[in-house]
Amino acid sequence: MLPIAIFSLYTWIFPTQNGKVAIVTGGTKGIGYQTVKHLARLGMHVIIAGNNENDGQEAVRKLKEETLTGKVEFLYCDLASMKSIRQFVQQFRAKNCPLHVLVNNGCTAQMVETNWGGGQSLYVLLKSCASLEVEAGVMLVPERKTEDGFEEHFGLNYLGHFLLTNLLLDTLKQSGTHSHNARIITVSSATHYVGKLHLNDLQSRCSYSSHGAYAQSKLALVLFTYRLQHLLTANGSHVTANVVDPGVVNTELYKHVFWVVKVVKWMTAWLFFKTPEEGASTTIYAAVSPELEGAGGCYLYNEERTKSADVAYDEELQRRLWTESCKMVGISDEASRLP
């Protein structure tokens, strides 16, 4: 397997992707930016979906300079807004182009709670942490809602990507072939291992905890991916869905945590963290590696298949989350007619 530390030196080991089209959410910074850069270098036409026009256009300018290709563009998409997501999909469809790769690159990070002083909470970074992509998700924010009334972690990190994926499924199905499946890659994190899905309180109304809400959104992404792959297989679609854990990545992680943690991060980043480029390696592997042709329903870490949390394999929980998610975002649950 390709050593992560030297990934950037060996992008040539993957086949060229000329003529293929990809969408990457949150692609203006961090691992999202690095994902876009490497896919573009392989010849893909990459569309960045993000919620900051200025950051988006600046990222496009830099990417064109770094990749020497004009096959990168930005389209506005606020994943916290169901209306904005639908408008983005309409804009994309108007281009009349195929879609071979969709990267749901959301915010991913893990903290654990320990005691600090007189009973206060300190979130200490663990080796199993992941990265934060501020543009495509949120982490540990105070209790607040999206414009559609969803709890922000669940609405932005999970429901936004759920709706986006479903609205793009037809195009993905039309673009995939027997020998070259279209691919959906969803970025979660090791935080899902401690997450609990509260189907009767997905909005965390009864008892709000920022880290509990965040972990639930990461678990939901894994459950969603597994259910999606089941449905794609049942339909005989030439599309695969996999979920990625990027590992410990040094990006804009600490907007809503205590100052002590920021100091710890500054002191230990050189020892524990991957660079954004290294963190993007598994996402890129999932998007283009011939080893994963036709393989779906995998949890990938360090470019290898590994086991996710036991609860993520609960098929009944996957089905119930899918059905409830369809109701929440206002789409028909065609899956109800399938096994």
CSV table of C-alpha atoms in Angstrom, one decimal:
chain,number,residue,atom,x,y,z
A,1,MET,CA,0.0,0.0,0.0
A,2,LEU,CA,1.2,3.5,-0.8
A,3,PRO,CA,3.0,5.1,2.2
A,4,ILE,CA,1.0,8.1,3.2
A,5,ALA,CA,4.0,10.3,4.0
A,6,ILE,CA,5.1,10.2,0.4
A,7,PHE,CA,1.7,10.2,-1.3
A,8,SER,CA,2.3,13.4,-3.1
A,9,LEU,CA,5.3,12.0,-4.9
A,10,TYR,CA,3.5,9.1,-6.4
A,11,THR,CA,0.2,10.4,-7.8
A,12,TRP,CA,1.3,8.8,-11.1
A,13,ILE,CA,0.6,5.3,-9.7
A,14,PHE,CA,-3.1,5.9,-10.2
A,15,PRO,CA,-4.5,5.8,-13.8
A,16,THR,CA,-5.3,9.1,-15.5
A,17,GLN,CA,-8.9,10.2,-15.2
A,18,ASN,CA,-9.3,12.2,-18.4
A,19,GLY,CA,-12.9,12.9,-19.3
A,20,LYS,CA,-14.2,12.2,-15.8
A,21,VAL,CA,-16.1,14.6,-13.6
A,22,ALA,CA,-16.0,14.9,-9.9
A,23,ILE,CA,-17.8,17.0,-7.3
A,24,VAL,CA,-16.0,17.7,-3.9
A,25,THR,CA,-17.8,19.5,-1.1
A,26,GLY,CA,-15.7,21.7,1.1
A,27,GLY,CA,-12.9,21.7,-1.5
A,28,THR,CA,-11.5,25.2,-0.7
A,29,LYS,CA,-9.4,24.2,2.3
A,30,GLY,CA,-7.6,21.3,4.0
A,31,ILE,CA,-8.0,17.8,2.8
A,32,GLY,CA,-10.9,18.9,0.5
A,33,TYR,CA,-8.5,21.2,-1.3
A,34,GLN,CA,-5.8,18.5,-1.6
A,35,THR,CA,-8.4,16.1,-2.9
A,36,VAL,CA,-9.4,18.5,-5.6
A,37,LYS,CA,-5.8,19.2,-6.5
A,38,HIS,CA,-4.9,15.5,-7.0
A,39,LEU,CA,-8.0,14.6,-8.8
A,40,ALA,CA,-7.4,17.5,-11.2
A,41,ARG,CA,-3.8,16.5,-11.7
A,42,LEU,CA,-5.1,13.1,-12.8
A,43,GLY,CA,-7.1,14.8,-15.5
A,44,MET,CA,-10.6,15.0,-13.8
A,45,HIS,CA,-12.8,18.0,-14.3
A,46,VAL,CA,-13.5,18.9,-10.6
A,47,ILE,CA,-16.3,21.1,-9.3
A,48,ILE,CA,-15.9,22.5,-5.8
A,49,ALA,CA,-19.2,22.8,-3.9
A,50,GLY,CA,-18.8,25.4,-1.1
A,51,ASN,CA,-20.5,28.2,0.8
A,52,ASN,CA,-18.0,31.0,0.4
A,53,GLU,CA,-17.8,32.5,-3.0
A,54,ASN,CA,-14.5,34.4,-2.3
A,55,ASP,CA,-12.8,31.4,-0.9
A,56,GLY,CA,-14.1,29.3,-3.8
A,57,GLN,CA,-12.8,31.6,-6.5
A,58,GLU,CA,-9.4,32.0,-4.7
A,59,ALA,CA,-9.1,28.2,-4.4
A,60,VAL,CA,-9.9,27.8,-8.1
A,61,ARG,CA,-7.2,30.4,-9.0
A,62,LYS,CA,-4.6,28.6,-6.9
A,63,LEU,CA,-5.5,25.2,-8.1
A,64,LYS,CA,-5.2,26.2,-11.7
A,65,GLU,CA,-1.7,27.5,-11.0
A,66,GLU,CA,-0.7,24.4,-9.1
A,67,THR,CA,-2.2,21.8,-11.4
A,68,LEU,CA,-1.7,23.7,-14.7
A,69,THR,CA,-5.2,22.7,-15.7
A,70,GLY,CA,-8.4,24.7,-16.3
A,71,LYS,CA,-10.6,21.8,-15.2
A,72,VAL,CA,-11.5,23.2,-11.8
A,73,GLU,CA,-14.5,25.4,-11.0
A,74,PHE,CA,-16.5,26.5,-8.1
A,75,LEU,CA,-20.3,26.4,-7.6
A,76,TYR,CA,-22.0,27.8,-4.5
A,77,CYS,CA,-23.7,25.3,-2.3
A,78,ASP,CA,-24.6,25.8,1.4
A,79,LEU,CA,-25.1,22.4,2.9
A,80,ALA,CA,-27.0,23.9,5.8
A,81,SER,CA,-29.8,24.9,3.3
A,82,MET,CA,-32.0,22.4,1.5
A,83,LYS,CA,-32.9,25.2,-0.9
A,84,SER,CA,-29.3,25.9,-1.7
A,85,ILE,CA,-28.5,22.2,-2.3
A,86,ARG,CA,-31.4,21.9,-4.7
A,87,GLN,CA,-30.2,25.1,-6.6
A,88,PHE,CA,-26.7,23.7,-6.8
A,89,VAL,CA,-27.9,20.4,-8.3
A,90,GLN,CA,-30.0,22.4,-10.8
A,91,GLN,CA,-26.9,24.4,-11.8
A,92,PHE,CA,-24.9,21.2,-12.2
A,93,ARG,CA,-27.5,19.5,-14.3
A,94,ALA,CA,-27.7,22.5,-16.6
A,95,LYS,CA,-24.1,21.7,-17.6
A,96,ASN,CA,-25.3,18.4,-19.1
A,97,CYS,CA,-22.2,16.7,-18.0
A,98,PRO,CA,-21.7,13.2,-16.4
A,99,LEU,CA,-20.7,12.7,-12.8
A,100,HIS,CA,-18.2,9.9,-12.0
A,101,VAL,CA,-17.1,10.8,-8.5
A,102,LEU,CA,-18.9,12.5,-5.6
A,103,VAL,CA,-16.8,13.3,-2.5
A,104,ASN,CA,-18.9,14.2,0.5
A,105,ASN,CA,-16.1,15.9,2.3
A,106,GLY,CA,-17.6,16.9,5.6
A,107,CYS,CA,-16.2,18.2,8.9
A,108,THR,CA,-14.5,15.3,10.8
A,109,ALA,CA,-12.8,15.4,14.2
A,110,GLN,CA,-12.8,13.5,17.4
A,111,MET,CA,-12.5,14.7,21.0
A,112,VAL,CA,-12.9,12.9,24.3
A,113,GLU,CA,-14.1,14.4,27.5
A,114,THR,CA,-11.9,14.3,30.6
A,115,ASN,CA,-11.7,16.2,33.8
A,116,TRP,CA,-9.8,19.4,34.0
A,117,GLY,CA,-9.4,21.2,37.4
A,118,GLY,CA,-12.6,21.8,39.3
A,119,GLY,CA,-14.9,19.6,37.3
A,120,GLN,CA,-14.6,21.5,34.1
A,121,SER,CA,-14.4,19.6,30.8
A,122,LEU,CA,-11.4,19.5,28.6
A,123,TYR,CA,-11.4,18.0,25.1
A,124,VAL,CA,-8.2,16.3,24.6
A,125,LEU,CA,-7.1,15.4,21.1
A,126,LEU,CA,-6.5,11.7,20.5
A,127,LYS,CA,-4.6,10.0,17.8
A,128,SER,CA,-7.8,8.8,16.2
A,129,CYS,CA,-8.9,12.3,15.5
A,130,ALA,CA,-9.7,13.6,12.1
A,131,SER,CA,-9.8,16.9,10.3
A,132,LEU,CA,-12.2,19.8,10.2
A,133,GLU,CA,-13.4,21.1,6.9
A,134,VAL,CA,-15.0,24.3,8.1
A,135,GLU,CA,-16.8,24.9,4.7
A,136,ALA,CA,-18.5,21.5,4.5
A,137,GLY,CA,-19.4,20.9,8.2
A,138,VAL,CA,-19.3,21.9,11.8
A,139,MET,CA,-17.8,20.5,15.0
A,140,LEU,CA,-18.7,21.1,18.6
A,141,VAL,CA,-20.7,24.3,17.9
A,142,PRO,CA,-23.1,25.7,20.5
A,143,GLU,CA,-26.7,24.5,20.2
A,144,ARG,CA,-28.2,26.2,17.1
A,145,LYS,CA,-30.3,25.3,14.1
A,146,THR,CA,-30.0,25.5,10.3
A,147,GLU,CA,-32.4,27.7,8.3
A,148,ASP,CA,-34.6,24.5,7.8
A,149,GLY,CA,-34.8,24.0,11.6
A,150,PHE,CA,-32.4,21.1,11.9
A,151,GLU,CA,-29.8,20.8,14.7
A,152,GLU,CA,-26.7,22.1,13.0
A,153,HIS,CA,-24.4,19.1,13.4
A,154,PHE,CA,-27.0,16.7,12.1
A,155,GLY,CA,-28.4,19.1,9.5
A,156,LEU,CA,-25.1,20.3,8.0
A,157,ASN,CA,-22.8,17.3,8.5
A,158,TYR,CA,-25.3,14.6,7.6
A,159,LEU,CA,-28.6,15.7,6.1
A,160,GLY,CA,-27.0,18.1,3.7
A,161,HIS,CA,-24.8,15.4,2.2
A,162,PHE,CA,-27.7,12.9,2.3
A,163,LEU,CA,-29.9,15.2,0.2
A,164,LEU,CA,-27.1,16.2,-2.2
A,165,THR,CA,-26.2,12.5,-2.8
A,166,ASN,CA,-29.8,11.5,-3.5
A,167,LEU,CA,-30.4,14.4,-5.9
A,168,LEU,CA,-27.3,13.4,-7.8
A,169,LEU,CA,-27.9,9.7,-7.9
A,170,ASP,CA,-29.6,9.6,-11.3
A,171,THR,CA,-26.6,11.3,-12.9
A,172,LEU,CA,-24.2,9.0,-11.1
A,173,LYS,CA,-26.1,5.9,-12.2
A,174,GLN,CA,-26.1,7.2,-15.8
A,175,SER,CA,-22.4,7.8,-15.7
A,176,GLY,CA,-21.2,4.5,-14.2
A,177,THR,CA,-20.5,1.5,-16.4
A,178,HIS,CA,-19.9,-2.2,-15.7
A,179,SER,CA,-16.1,-1.8,-16.0
A,180,HIS,CA,-15.9,1.7,-14.5
A,181,ASN,CA,-18.4,2.3,-11.7
A,182,ALA,CA,-19.3,5.8,-10.5
A,183,ARG,CA,-18.1,6.3,-7.0
A,184,ILE,CA,-19.5,8.0,-3.9
A,185,ILE,CA,-17.0,8.7,-1.1
A,186,THR,CA,-18.2,10.0,2.2
A,187,VAL,CA,-15.8,11.3,4.8
A,188,SER,CA,-16.6,10.4,8.3
A,189,SER,CA,-14.2,9.9,11.2
A,190,ALA,CA,-13.2,7.7,14.1
A,191,THR,CA,-15.7,9.8,16.2
A,192,HIS,CA,-18.4,7.5,14.9
A,193,TYR,CA,-17.1,4.7,17.2
A,194,VAL,CA,-18.4,6.6,20.2
A,195,GLY,CA,-21.6,7.9,18.5
A,196,LYS,CA,-25.1,6.9,19.4
A,197,LEU,CA,-28.0,7.4,17.1
A,198,HIS,CA,-31.1,8.6,18.8
A,199,LEU,CA,-33.9,7.9,16.3
A,200,ASN,CA,-36.5,9.4,18.6
A,201,ASP,CA,-34.4,12.6,19.1
A,202,LEU,CA,-32.2,13.1,16.0
A,203,GLN,CA,-32.4,16.9,16.7
A,204,SER,CA,-30.9,16.5,20.2
A,205,ARG,CA,-33.9,18.5,21.6
A,206,CYS,CA,-34.1,16.5,24.9
A,207,SER,CA,-30.5,16.8,26.0
A,208,TYR,CA,-28.0,18.7,23.9
A,209,SER,CA,-24.4,17.9,23.9
A,210,SER,CA,-22.1,19.3,21.2
A,211,HIS,CA,-19.8,16.3,21.2
A,212,GLY,CA,-22.7,13.9,21.3
A,213,ALA,CA,-24.5,15.6,18.5
A,214,TYR,CA,-21.3,15.7,16.5
A,215,ALA,CA,-20.5,12.0,17.0
A,216,GLN,CA,-24.1,11.1,16.1
A,217,SER,CA,-23.7,13.0,12.7
A,218,LYS,CA,-20.5,11.0,12.0
A,219,LEU,CA,-22.2,7.7,12.8
A,220,ALA,CA,-25.2,8.7,10.6
A,221,LEU,CA,-22.8,9.1,7.7
A,222,VAL,CA,-21.5,5.5,8.1
A,223,LEU,CA,-25.0,4.1,8.4
A,224,PHE,CA,-26.1,6.1,5.4
A,225,THR,CA,-23.2,4.8,3.3
A,226,TYR,CA,-23.9,1.1,4.1
A,227,ARG,CA,-27.7,1.5,3.4
A,228,LEU,CA,-26.9,3.4,0.2
A,229,GLN,CA,-24.6,0.6,-1.0
A,230,HIS,CA,-27.3,-2.0,-0.2
A,231,LEU,CA,-29.8,-0.1,-2.4
A,232,LEU,CA,-27.4,0.5,-5.2
A,233,THR,CA,-26.6,-3.3,-5.3
A,234,ALA,CA,-30.3,-4.2,-5.2
A,235,ASN,CA,-31.0,-1.9,-8.1
A,236,GLY,CA,-28.1,-3.3,-10.1
A,237,SER,CA,-26.6,0.2,-10.4
A,238,HIS,CA,-23.0,0.7,-11.6
A,239,VAL,CA,-22.3,3.0,-8.6
A,240,THR,CA,-20.4,2.2,-5.4
A,241,ALA,CA,-20.5,4.0,-2.0
A,242,ASN,CA,-17.7,3.9,0.5
A,243,VAL,CA,-16.9,5.8,3.7
A,244,VAL,CA,-13.4,7.2,4.6
A,245,ASP,CA,-11.7,8.0,7.9
A,246,PRO,CA,-8.9,10.5,7.0
A,247,GLY,CA,-7.1,10.1,10.3
A,248,VAL,CA,-5.4,12.9,12.3
A,249,VAL,CA,-5.1,15.9,10.1
A,250,ASN,CA,-3.8,19.4,11.0
A,251,THR,CA,-6.4,21.7,9.7
A,252,GLU,CA,-8.8,24.4,11.1
A,253,LEU,CA,-10.0,22.2,13.9
A,254,TYR,CA,-10.4,24.3,17.0
A,255,LYS,CA,-12.9,27.1,16.4
A,256,HIS,CA,-15.2,26.0,19.1
A,257,VAL,CA,-13.0,24.3,21.7
A,258,PHE,CA,-11.2,25.6,24.8
A,259,TRP,CA,-8.0,27.7,24.5
A,260,VAL,CA,-6.1,25.0,26.5
A,261,VAL,CA,-6.8,22.5,23.7
A,262,LYS,CA,-5.5,25.0,21.1
A,263,VAL,CA,-2.2,25.2,23.1
A,264,VAL,CA,-2.0,21.4,23.3
A,265,LYS,CA,-2.6,21.2,19.5
A,266,TRP,CA,0.2,23.8,18.8
A,267,MET,CA,2.6,21.8,21.0
A,268,THR,CA,1.9,18.4,19.6
A,269,ALA,CA,0.9,18.9,16.0
A,270,TRP,CA,4.4,17.9,14.7
A,271,LEU,CA,4.1,14.6,16.5
A,272,PHE,CA,0.5,13.4,15.9
A,273,PHE,CA,-0.9,15.1,12.9
A,274,LYS,CA,-0.9,14.3,9.2
A,275,THR,CA,-0.6,17.1,6.7
A,276,PRO,CA,-3.8,17.9,4.8
A,277,GLU,CA,-2.2,16.2,1.7
A,278,GLU,CA,-1.5,13.1,3.7
A,279,GLY,CA,-5.1,13.2,5.1
A,280,ALA,CA,-6.5,13.3,1.6
A,281,SER,CA,-4.7,10.2,0.5
A,282,THR,CA,-7.4,7.7,1.4
A,283,THR,CA,-10.2,9.8,-0.1
A,284,ILE,CA,-8.2,9.9,-3.4
A,285,TYR,CA,-7.5,6.2,-3.2
A,286,ALA,CA,-11.3,5.6,-2.8
A,287,ALA,CA,-12.0,7.8,-5.7
A,288,VAL,CA,-9.6,6.4,-8.3
A,289,SER,CA,-7.8,3.2,-7.2
A,290,PRO,CA,-8.4,0.2,-9.5
A,291,GLU,CA,-8.3,-1.9,-6.4
A,292,LEU,CA,-11.7,-0.6,-5.4
A,293,GLU,CA,-13.4,-1.0,-8.8
A,294,GLY,CA,-16.8,-2.4,-8.1
A,295,ALA,CA,-16.2,-2.5,-4.3
A,296,GLY,CA,-18.7,-0.7,-2.1
A,297,GLY,CA,-19.9,-0.6,1.5
A,298,CYS,CA,-16.3,-0.4,2.8
A,299,TYR,CA,-14.9,1.6,5.7
A,300,LEU,CA,-11.5,2.8,4.7
A,301,TYR,CA,-8.6,4.0,6.8
A,302,ASN,CA,-5.0,4.5,5.7
A,303,GLU,CA,-6.0,3.1,2.3
A,304,GLU,CA,-7.1,-0.1,3.7
A,305,ARG,CA,-10.5,-1.7,4.5
A,306,THR,CA,-11.2,-1.8,8.2
A,307,LYS,CA,-14.1,-2.5,10.6
A,308,SER,CA,-16.4,0.3,11.6
A,309,ALA,CA,-18.4,0.4,14.8
A,310,ASP,CA,-20.6,-2.6,15.4
A,311,VAL,CA,-23.8,-0.6,15.5
A,312,ALA,CA,-23.1,0.7,12.0
A,313,TYR,CA,-23.8,-2.8,10.6
A,314,ASP,CA,-27.3,-2.9,12.1
A,315,GLU,CA,-29.4,-3.1,8.9
A,316,GLU,CA,-32.6,-2.3,10.6
A,317,LEU,CA,-31.0,0.9,12.0
A,318,GLN,CA,-29.7,1.8,8.6
A,319,ARG,CA,-33.2,1.3,7.1
A,320,ARG,CA,-34.9,3.4,9.7
A,321,LEU,CA,-32.4,6.2,9.5
A,322,TRP,CA,-32.8,6.3,5.7
A,323,THR,CA,-36.6,6.4,5.9
A,324,GLU,CA,-36.5,9.2,8.6
A,325,SER,CA,-33.9,11.2,6.6
A,326,CYS,CA,-36.1,11.1,3.5
A,327,LYS,CA,-39.0,12.5,5.5
A,328,MET,CA,-36.8,15.3,6.9
A,329,VAL,CA,-35.4,16.5,3.6
A,330,GLY,CA,-38.6,16.0,1.7
A,331,ILE,CA,-37.8,13.3,-0.9
A,332,SER,CA,-39.6,10.1,-1.6
A,333,ASP,CA,-38.3,6.9,0.0
A,334,GLU,CA,-38.1,4.7,-3.1
A,335,ALA,CA,-36.0,2.3,-0.9
A,336,SER,CA,-39.2,1.3,0.9
A,337,ARG,CA,-40.1,-0.8,-2.1
A,338,LEU,CA,-36.8,-2.7,-1.9
A,339,PRO,CA,-35.4,-5.2,0.6
